[in-house]
Coordinates of C-alpha atoms and ligand atoms in Angstrom, one line a residue:
M1 CA 111.3 97.5 203.5
K2 CA 114.3 95.9 202.1
R3 CA 116.9 98.1 200.6
A4 CA 118.0 95.4 198.1
V5 CA 118.1 97.7 195.0
Y6 CA 120.2 100.3 196.9
L7 CA 122.6 97.6 198.3
K8 CA 123.2 96.2 195.0
F9 CA 123.7 99.6 193.5
L10 CA 126.4 100.3 196.3
L11 CA 128.1 97.1 195.8
A12 CA 128.3 97.9 192.0
Y13 CA 129.8 101.1 192.9
V14 CA 132.3 99.5 195.1
I15 CA 133.1 96.9 192.7
F16 CA 133.7 99.6 190.0
G17 CA 135.9 101.4 192.3
F18 CA 138.0 98.3 193.2
F19 CA 138.5 97.2 189.5
S20 CA 139.3 100.8 188.3
F21 CA 142.3 101.0 190.6
L22 CA 143.1 97.4 189.8
L23 CA 143.1 98.2 186.1
V24 CA 145.0 101.7 186.5
A25 CA 147.7 100.0 188.9
T26 CA 148.5 97.3 186.4
F27 CA 147.9 99.0 183.1
S28 CA 149.3 102.4 183.7
D29 CA 152.2 101.2 185.6
L30 CA 153.5 99.1 182.5
L31 CA 152.4 101.9 179.9
I32 CA 154.2 104.7 182.2
R33 CA 157.3 102.7 182.7
E34 CA 157.7 101.8 179.1
R35 CA 157.0 105.4 177.9
V36 CA 159.4 106.8 180.6
T37 CA 162.2 104.1 179.6
R38 CA 161.8 105.1 175.8
E39 CA 161.9 109.0 176.5
E40 CA 165.0 108.6 178.9
A41 CA 166.7 106.4 176.3
A42 CA 166.1 108.7 173.4
S43 CA 167.9 111.7 175.3
L44 CA 170.7 109.2 176.4
Y45 CA 170.9 108.2 172.7
A46 CA 171.2 111.9 171.6
E47 CA 173.7 112.5 174.2
A48 CA 175.7 109.6 173.2
G49 CA 175.7 110.8 169.7
T50 CA 176.9 114.1 170.8
I51 CA 179.8 112.3 172.9
S52 CA 180.5 110.2 170.1
R53 CA 180.9 112.9 167.5
S54 CA 182.8 115.4 169.7
Y55 CA 184.9 114.1 172.4
A56 CA 185.4 110.5 171.5
T57 CA 186.2 111.2 167.8
S58 CA 188.9 113.8 169.1
L59 CA 190.1 111.0 171.2
Y60 CA 190.8 108.9 168.1
T61 CA 192.3 111.8 166.1
S62 CA 194.8 112.5 169.1
E63 CA 193.2 116.2 169.2
S64 CA 192.6 115.5 172.8
T65 CA 194.3 113.6 175.7
V66 CA 192.6 110.9 177.3
E67 CA 192.8 112.9 180.6
S68 CA 191.0 116.0 179.1
V69 CA 188.3 113.7 177.5
F70 CA 187.8 111.8 181.0
V71 CA 187.3 115.1 182.8
Q72 CA 184.7 116.2 180.3
L73 CA 182.8 113.0 180.6
H74 CA 183.0 112.9 184.2
S75 CA 181.4 116.1 184.6
L76 CA 178.7 115.0 181.8
S77 CA 178.1 111.8 183.6
S78 CA 177.2 113.4 187.0
Y79 CA 175.1 115.9 185.0
L80 CA 173.3 112.9 183.1
S81 CA 173.4 110.6 186.4
A82 CA 174.5 108.1 183.8
S83 CA 177.7 106.2 183.4
I84 CA 179.7 106.8 180.2
W85 CA 182.0 104.2 178.8
I86 CA 184.3 104.3 175.5
I87 CA 184.7 100.7 174.2
S88 CA 186.7 99.6 171.4
P89 CA 184.8 97.1 168.9
S90 CA 186.8 94.1 170.4
G91 CA 185.2 95.0 173.9
T92 CA 188.4 96.7 175.5
V93 CA 187.4 99.5 178.1
L94 CA 189.3 102.5 176.7
L95 CA 187.7 105.0 179.1
T96 CA 185.0 105.3 182.0
S97 CA 183.6 108.5 183.3
S98 CA 183.9 107.1 186.8
E99 CA 187.8 106.7 187.0
L100 CA 190.7 107.0 184.6
T101 CA 191.6 103.6 183.1
D102 CA 194.9 102.2 183.3
L103 CA 195.5 101.8 179.5
S104 CA 198.7 99.4 180.0
N105 CA 196.5 96.9 181.7
P106 CA 192.9 97.5 180.0
Q107 CA 189.7 95.9 181.3
V108 CA 188.3 93.7 178.4
I109 CA 184.6 92.9 178.3
S110 CA 184.1 89.3 177.4
G111 CA 181.6 88.5 174.8
F112 CA 181.0 92.1 174.1
T113 CA 178.6 92.6 171.0
P114 CA 177.4 96.0 170.1
Q115 CA 174.6 94.9 168.1
M116 CA 171.0 95.7 169.3
S117 CA 168.0 93.9 167.7
G118 CA 166.3 96.9 166.2
T119 CA 166.1 99.4 168.9
Y120 CA 168.8 101.8 169.8
Y121 CA 168.6 100.7 173.6
T122 CA 168.4 97.9 175.6
T123 CA 168.2 97.0 179.3
G124 CA 170.4 94.4 181.5
D125 CA 173.6 94.2 183.4
F126 CA 175.7 95.0 180.6
F127 CA 177.8 91.8 180.1
G128 CA 178.0 91.5 183.9
Q129 CA 179.5 94.6 184.5
F130 CA 176.6 95.9 187.1
S131 CA 174.9 94.2 189.6
E132 CA 171.9 96.5 189.1
Q133 CA 169.8 96.5 186.0
Q134 CA 170.7 99.4 183.4
L135 CA 169.2 101.1 180.6
I136 CA 172.1 101.1 178.0
V137 CA 172.3 103.0 174.8
F138 CA 175.2 102.6 172.3
S139 CA 176.5 105.2 169.8
P140 CA 179.3 104.3 167.3
I141 CA 182.6 106.3 167.1
T142 CA 183.4 106.6 163.4
S143 CA 186.6 108.0 162.1
G144 CA 187.7 107.6 158.5
Y145 CA 184.4 105.5 157.6
K146 CA 185.5 103.1 160.3
I147 CA 183.9 102.2 163.4
Q148 CA 186.6 102.8 165.9
G149 CA 184.7 102.1 169.1
Y150 CA 181.3 102.7 170.9
V151 CA 180.3 105.2 173.4
V152 CA 178.0 103.4 175.8
L153 CA 175.8 105.4 178.3
M154 CA 174.3 103.5 181.0
K155 CA 171.8 104.7 183.6
P156 CA 170.4 102.2 186.5
L157 CA 166.6 101.4 185.8
S158 CA 165.9 102.6 189.6
A159 CA 166.7 106.1 188.7
L160 CA 163.8 105.8 186.2
S161 CA 161.3 104.4 188.8
Q162 CA 161.2 107.7 190.8
R163 CA 159.8 109.5 187.4
V164 CA 157.5 106.6 186.9
N165 CA 156.2 106.8 190.3
S166 CA 155.6 110.4 190.3
Y167 CA 153.5 110.1 187.0
L168 CA 151.9 107.1 188.8
T169 CA 150.9 109.3 191.5
I170 CA 149.1 111.7 189.2
V171 CA 147.1 108.9 187.5
Y172 CA 146.2 107.5 191.2
I173 CA 145.0 110.9 192.4
S174 CA 143.0 111.3 189.1
V175 CA 141.3 107.9 189.5
A176 CA 140.5 108.6 193.1
L177 CA 138.9 112.0 192.2
I178 CA 136.8 110.3 189.5
F179 CA 135.7 107.8 191.7
L180 CA 134.5 110.3 194.3
L181 CA 132.7 112.1 191.5
S182 CA 131.2 109.1 190.5
F183 CA 129.4 109.3 193.8
I184 CA 127.2 111.8 192.3
I185 CA 125.8 109.0 190.2
L186 CA 124.7 107.4 193.2
L187 CA 123.2 110.4 194.7
F188 CA 121.3 110.9 191.4
F189 CA 120.2 107.4 191.4
T190 CA 118.9 107.8 194.8
E191 CA 117.1 110.8 193.9
V192 CA 115.9 109.8 190.6
V193 CA 115.1 106.2 190.9
Y194 CA 115.2 104.9 194.4
R195 CA 113.1 107.5 196.2
P196 CA 110.4 107.5 193.8
L197 CA 110.5 103.6 193.8
Q198 CA 109.9 103.8 197.4
K199 CA 107.0 105.9 197.2
I200 CA 105.5 103.9 194.6
I201 CA 106.1 100.5 196.8
Y202 CA 104.4 102.3 199.6
A203 CA 101.4 103.5 197.1
T204 CA 101.1 99.7 196.0
E205 CA 101.1 98.3 199.6
Q206 CA 98.4 100.8 200.2
Y207 CA 96.4 99.8 197.2
A208 CA 96.9 96.3 198.2
E209 CA 95.4 96.8 201.5
G210 CA 92.3 98.3 199.8
N211 CA 92.9 101.9 200.1
M212 CA 92.4 102.8 196.5
H213 CA 91.9 106.4 197.0
Y214 CA 95.4 106.7 198.2
E215 CA 97.1 109.6 195.9
L216 CA 100.5 108.8 194.6
P217 CA 102.3 112.1 194.1
V218 CA 103.7 112.5 190.6
E219 CA 106.9 114.7 191.0
S220 CA 108.8 113.9 187.7
D221 CA 108.2 113.9 184.3
D222 CA 110.4 110.8 183.5
E223 CA 109.7 107.0 183.2
M224 CA 109.1 107.0 187.0
G225 CA 106.7 109.7 187.0
Y226 CA 105.0 108.0 184.0
L227 CA 104.9 104.9 186.2
S228 CA 103.5 106.6 189.3
A229 CA 101.1 108.3 187.0
T230 CA 99.8 105.1 185.6
L231 CA 99.5 103.4 188.8
G232 CA 97.7 106.2 190.3
Y233 CA 95.4 106.2 187.4
M234 CA 94.8 102.4 187.6
A235 CA 94.0 102.8 191.4
G236 CA 91.5 105.6 190.4
E237 CA 89.9 103.5 187.8
I238 CA 89.5 100.6 190.2
A239 CA 88.1 102.9 192.9
K240 CA 85.7 104.1 190.2
S241 CA 84.7 100.8 189.1
E242 CA 84.3 99.8 192.8
D243 CA 81.8 103.0 193.3
V244 CA 80.1 101.8 190.0
Q245 CA 79.7 98.1 191.5
K246 CA 78.0 99.9 194.8
K247 CA 75.9 101.9 192.7
F248 CA 74.8 99.0 190.5
V249 CA 73.8 97.0 193.6
A250 CA 72.1 99.9 195.1
N251 CA 70.1 100.3 192.0
V252 CA 69.2 96.7 191.6
S253 CA 68.3 96.4 195.1
H254 CA 66.1 99.3 194.9
D255 CA 64.6 98.0 191.5
F256 CA 63.7 94.6 193.0
R257 CA 62.5 96.0 196.3
S258 CA 59.9 98.5 194.9
P259 CA 57.7 95.9 193.3
L260 CA 58.0 93.4 196.0
T261 CA 57.1 96.0 198.5
S262 CA 53.9 96.6 196.4
I263 CA 53.4 92.9 195.9
R264 CA 53.5 92.2 199.4
G265 CA 51.3 95.2 200.3
Y266 CA 48.6 94.2 197.9
L267 CA 48.7 90.6 199.0
E268 CA 48.6 91.5 202.6
A269 CA 45.6 93.7 202.0
M270 CA 43.7 91.2 200.3
L271 CA 44.4 88.7 203.0
D272 CA 43.6 90.9 205.8
G273 CA 40.4 91.9 204.0
T274 CA 41.2 95.8 203.5
I275 CA 40.9 94.8 199.8
P276 CA 37.4 93.4 199.3
P277 CA 37.2 90.2 197.5
E278 CA 35.2 91.9 194.5
L279 CA 38.4 93.9 194.1
H280 CA 40.8 91.0 194.1
E281 CA 41.0 90.3 190.4
K282 CA 41.9 94.1 189.9
Y283 CA 44.8 93.9 192.4
L284 CA 45.8 90.4 191.3
R285 CA 46.4 91.8 187.9
I286 CA 48.4 94.6 189.3
V287 CA 50.4 91.9 191.2
L288 CA 50.8 90.1 188.0
N289 CA 52.0 93.2 186.4
E290 CA 54.7 93.7 189.0
T291 CA 55.9 90.1 188.8
E292 CA 56.3 90.6 185.0
R293 CA 58.4 93.5 185.7
L294 CA 60.5 91.5 188.0
T295 CA 60.8 88.9 185.4
K296 CA 62.0 91.6 182.8
L297 CA 64.3 93.2 185.3
T298 CA 66.0 89.5 186.0
N299 CA 66.1 88.6 182.5
S300 CA 67.8 92.1 181.5
L301 CA 70.4 91.6 184.3
L302 CA 71.3 88.3 183.0
Q303 CA 71.5 89.1 179.6
L304 CA 73.7 92.2 180.5
N305 CA 75.9 90.1 182.7
N306 CA 76.4 87.6 180.0
L307 CA 77.3 90.3 177.7
N308 CA 79.8 91.6 180.0
T309 CA 81.7 88.5 181.3
A310 CA 81.6 86.8 177.8
G311 CA 82.7 90.3 176.4
I312 CA 82.7 89.1 172.8
D313 CA 80.3 86.5 173.0
V314 CA 78.7 87.4 169.6
N315 CA 78.1 84.5 167.4
K316 CA 78.7 86.1 164.0
S317 CA 77.1 84.8 160.8
I318 CA 76.1 86.6 157.3
F319 CA 72.3 87.2 157.0
D320 CA 69.8 89.4 155.2
I321 CA 69.1 92.1 157.7
N322 CA 65.8 93.5 155.7
P323 CA 63.7 90.5 156.6
M324 CA 64.9 90.7 160.0
I325 CA 63.9 94.4 160.4
R326 CA 60.5 93.6 159.0
E327 CA 59.9 90.6 161.5
T328 CA 61.1 92.9 164.3
L329 CA 58.7 95.6 163.3
E330 CA 55.9 92.9 163.0
T331 CA 56.0 92.3 166.6
F332 CA 55.0 95.9 167.5
E333 CA 52.1 95.9 165.2
G334 CA 49.5 95.5 167.8
T335 CA 51.1 98.4 170.1
C336 CA 51.3 100.6 167.2
L337 CA 47.7 100.1 166.4
K338 CA 46.7 100.7 169.8
K339 CA 48.7 104.0 170.0
D340 CA 47.7 105.1 166.7
I341 CA 51.3 105.2 165.5
L342 CA 52.6 105.2 161.9
V343 CA 55.4 103.3 161.1
D344 CA 57.6 104.0 158.0
L345 CA 60.0 101.3 156.7
I346 CA 62.8 102.4 154.2
L347 CA 65.2 99.6 153.5
T348 CA 68.0 100.1 150.9
G349 CA 68.3 97.1 148.5
D350 CA 66.2 94.0 147.9
E351 CA 68.7 92.1 150.1
M352 CA 71.1 93.6 152.4
F353 CA 73.6 91.0 153.5
V354 CA 75.4 92.0 156.7
E355 CA 77.8 90.2 159.3
G356 CA 76.8 90.2 162.8
D357 CA 75.0 88.1 165.7
Q358 CA 71.7 87.9 164.3
D359 CA 69.6 87.3 167.4
K360 CA 71.6 90.0 169.3
L361 CA 71.2 92.8 166.4
K362 CA 67.4 91.8 166.6
Q363 CA 67.3 92.5 170.3
V364 CA 69.0 96.0 169.6
L365 CA 66.5 96.8 167.1
Y366 CA 63.9 95.7 169.4
N367 CA 64.9 97.6 172.2
L368 CA 65.2 100.9 170.1
I369 CA 61.6 100.4 168.7
D370 CA 60.3 99.5 172.0
N371 CA 61.7 102.8 173.2
A372 CA 60.5 104.9 170.2
I373 CA 57.1 103.5 170.7
K374 CA 57.3 104.0 174.5
F375 CA 58.3 107.5 174.2
S376 CA 56.1 108.6 171.6
N377 CA 52.6 110.1 172.0
R378 CA 49.5 108.9 170.2
G379 CA 49.5 109.6 166.7
G380 CA 53.5 109.7 166.3
T381 CA 55.4 108.3 163.7
I382 CA 58.4 106.1 163.9
T383 CA 60.8 105.6 161.0
V384 CA 62.9 102.8 160.4
E385 CA 65.7 103.5 157.8
T386 CA 68.9 101.8 156.5
N387 CA 71.5 103.4 154.5
V388 CA 74.8 102.4 153.0
K389 CA 77.9 104.5 153.9
K390 CA 81.2 102.8 152.8
N391 CA 81.3 99.2 154.0
K392 CA 78.7 100.1 156.8
L393 CA 74.9 100.1 157.0
L394 CA 73.5 102.6 159.1
V395 CA 70.3 101.6 160.7
S396 CA 68.2 104.4 162.0
V397 CA 65.1 104.2 164.4
K398 CA 63.6 107.7 164.5
D399 CA 60.5 108.8 166.4
T400 CA 58.5 111.9 166.9
G401 CA 58.1 111.6 170.6
I402 CA 59.1 113.2 173.9
G403 CA 62.7 113.5 173.0
I404 CA 65.8 113.6 175.5
P405 CA 67.0 116.5 177.3
K406 CA 70.6 117.7 176.5
E407 CA 71.8 116.8 180.0
S408 CA 70.4 113.2 179.8
L409 CA 71.7 112.3 176.3
S410 CA 75.3 111.0 177.9
L411 CA 73.5 109.0 180.6
I412 CA 70.6 107.2 178.8
F413 CA 73.2 104.3 178.0
D414 CA 74.2 103.8 181.5
R415 CA 72.5 100.9 183.5
F416 CA 69.2 101.8 185.3
Y417 CA 69.3 105.4 183.8
K418 CA 65.8 106.6 183.1
S419 CA 65.2 110.3 182.3
D420 CA 62.6 112.2 184.7
A421 CA 60.0 112.6 181.8
S422 CA 60.1 108.8 181.2
R423 CA 59.5 107.7 184.8
G424 CA 56.5 109.3 184.6
K425 CA 55.6 107.8 181.2
D426 CA 56.9 104.2 181.7
K427 CA 56.8 102.9 185.2
K428 CA 57.6 99.4 184.0
G429 CA 60.7 100.4 182.2
T430 CA 64.2 99.1 183.9
G431 CA 66.6 101.4 182.4
L432 CA 68.6 98.5 181.0
G433 CA 67.4 98.4 177.4
L434 CA 70.0 101.0 176.3
A435 CA 72.6 99.5 178.3
I436 CA 71.9 96.1 176.7
V437 CA 72.0 97.8 173.3
R438 CA 75.2 99.4 173.9
E439 CA 77.1 96.4 175.0
I440 CA 76.0 94.3 171.9
I441 CA 77.1 97.1 169.6
R442 CA 80.4 97.4 171.5
A443 CA 80.9 93.5 171.1
H444 CA 80.3 93.7 167.4
G445 CA 83.0 96.7 167.4
E446 CA 80.5 98.8 166.0
N447 CA 79.1 102.4 166.8
I448 CA 75.7 103.9 168.1
N449 CA 74.6 107.6 168.0
V450 CA 71.7 109.3 169.2
I451 CA 70.2 112.7 168.2
S452 CA 67.4 114.2 170.2
T453 CA 65.5 117.3 170.6
P454 CA 62.9 117.5 173.4
D455 CA 59.4 117.6 172.5
V456 CA 60.5 116.8 169.1
G457 CA 61.8 113.6 168.6
T458 CA 64.8 111.1 168.9
E459 CA 67.0 109.2 166.3
F460 CA 69.2 106.3 167.1
I461 CA 71.5 105.3 164.5
F462 CA 73.9 102.4 164.7
T463 CA 76.2 100.6 162.1
V464 CA 76.5 97.2 161.0
A465 CA 79.2 95.6 158.8
I466 CA 78.1 94.9 155.1
V467 CA 79.4 91.8 153.6
D468 CA 81.4 92.8 150.5
D469 CA 80.6 91.1 147.1
D470 CA 83.5 88.6 147.3
E471 CA 82.4 87.2 150.4
M472 CA 78.8 87.2 149.2
E473 CA 79.3 85.1 146.2
T474 CA 80.3 82.2 148.3
V475 CA 77.2 83.0 150.7
V476 CA 74.7 83.0 147.7
E477 CA 76.1 79.7 146.6
T478 CA 75.2 78.1 149.6
E479 CA 72.1 79.8 151.0
E480 CA 68.8 80.1 149.7
V481 CA 67.4 83.7 149.3
D482 CA 63.7 84.4 149.1
E483 CA 63.4 86.1 145.8
D484 CA 60.0 87.9 146.5
E485 CA 61.3 89.7 149.8
G486 CA 63.3 92.4 150.2
K487 CA 62.9 95.4 147.6
K488 CA 63.4 98.9 148.7
E489 CA 59.8 99.5 150.3
N490 CA 57.8 101.5 152.3
N491 CA 56.2 98.5 154.1
S492 CA 54.7 98.8 157.6
T493 CA 51.6 98.4 159.6
D494 CA 50.5 101.8 158.4
T495 CA 52.3 102.4 155.3
K496 CA 53.1 106.3 154.5
E497 CA 55.4 108.0 152.1
T498 CA 58.7 109.2 153.7
T499 CA 58.0 112.8 154.4
E500 CA 59.2 112.9 157.8
N501 CA 60.5 116.2 159.1
H502 CA 63.0 115.4 161.7
P503 CA 63.9 118.3 164.1
A504 CA 66.6 120.2 162.2
E505 CA 67.4 123.1 164.7
T506 CA 69.1 122.6 168.2
K507 CA 69.6 118.9 167.9
N508 CA 71.3 117.4 170.8
T509 CA 73.8 114.5 169.9
A510 CA 75.5 111.9 171.9
A511 CA 77.8 109.2 170.6
D512 CA 78.4 105.8 172.3
E513 CA 81.5 106.5 174.5
Ligands
LIG601 P1 63.5 99.1 179.3 O1 64.0 99.4 178.1 O2 64.2 98.3 180.7 O3 62.0 99.0 179.4 P2 63.8 102.0 179.5 O4 63.2 101.9 178.2 O5 63.4 103.0 180.5 O6 63.6 100.6 180.1 P3 66.4 102.4 178.4 O7 65.8 101.8 177.0 O8 67.8 102.1 178.6 O9 65.4 102.0 179.6 O10 66.4 103.7 178.2 C1 66.7 104.6 179.1 C2 66.1 106.1 179.2 O11 66.5 106.7 177.9 C3 64.7 105.8 179.1 O12 64.1 105.7 180.3 C4 64.4 107.4 178.5 O13 64.3 108.3 179.6 C5 65.4 107.5 177.6 N1 65.0 107.2 176.3 C6 65.6 106.1 175.5 N2 65.1 106.0 174.1 C7 64.1 107.1 174.1 C8 63.4 107.7 173.0 N3 63.3 107.0 171.9 N4 62.7 108.8 173.2 C9 62.9 109.5 174.4 N5 63.6 109.0 175.6 C10 64.4 108.0 175.2
LIG602 MG1 64.0 100.8 176.6

């Protein structure tokens, strides 16, 4: 595995160290040097002031002799490590701390001007008097309100460098310590980012190789931990969907194989004479039934596949749901009569305009009523009812049939699921009806709920979006609405007043999702 991130971070660390030193070396040197010079100048200036007020003035007032002042200045000079000169305003050197001047032949500094621009100190070779650069401070000697001369203190700049260097050493040591301490950041980076990242990369490699069950350890609760957890979750979901896929294929194969086996069995028996020709018709009908089952299975699978791949393949329109419900119920008239089942139809409003895919919602209703009839005993009652709640229409399909056991409630919307009781009752069922219902409702962004009590009955309720009045105005203008249809009515194959007593006790409920 490449260690590119680590190397980049290391490089950044080295660059950080290099530039820190560079910056400190240039800026600190400049700032410290300036600071030290200013401090030194200030202390020299104070000394110069003292000298000019005491020794030098006494020289002019003839209170002291040149010799005695020289002795004092000489010792002061070595104490301050600076040269002390007393100069007249015209530039004549009256006294130096290094040697006693010959006043009969005094040294004159040509071009001497004591003015300093703004500051009380300056640097230079003092009018060519020194070969080395000096820090120079002036202090005027006043007597009788007149400037009699100047005390000049000079210190070689090289003498200051020592102090500057000692300060710089402290700074460099501090920077080096900080640089070493910042190594801790590198260690943190390794522990907090790099190592978890390596684990994540290893895990993704495992997933890429198809090992979806590889467990990625989540050790921290920071972003890295979150990433690991999310990745682990994703892999888990993929693994699960692979399992579902496998189960699905197994179910499909099984559901195809059993009718095919029986068809084959009957046809072979007919051919080899095990089934006598006079019974052929009976068995051919069974074979036909089985082929019907296969057709239904194929159709349902195709429909589910379309719903799944297209996802939101709903062709929404605004339509009156009442006639649609009536039509759907009418298709079951014959079956209901045969099973002696009563149907109650309780519709809200003369018209009820909803928005959705009319064909698909009809399929939902069809599948629910089909189940209600299938899982009802003779003489049962089926109630189809609509109710308005806020901007939704609740469509309920209720039966007084065998009910669904509590443990099956959460599974009935799964593909191929059939409860044990229904297996005996409905051999033709594929277990795909409710899966299709769920996909359609989901694609509409609506909900479906089920309430059931075994041996008492079952109720499925799904929601549909009602079209509000504003939208309706435009629809009414363009569509022709059948005036006679759609009053709130009890209209069915066998009409009966709504006195349905639905199981109130121990109701089992399950919601879609
Ligand atoms: P198909 O719809 O393809 O004919 P099916 O009816 O068995 O097959 P679903 O409609 O998906 O499949 O229903 C799944 C299972 O849920 C049923 O087999 C049955 O066990 C249970 N079930 C559904 N509706 C009812 C109901 N109204 N009463 C009792 N059980 C029901
Ligand atoms: Mg069904």
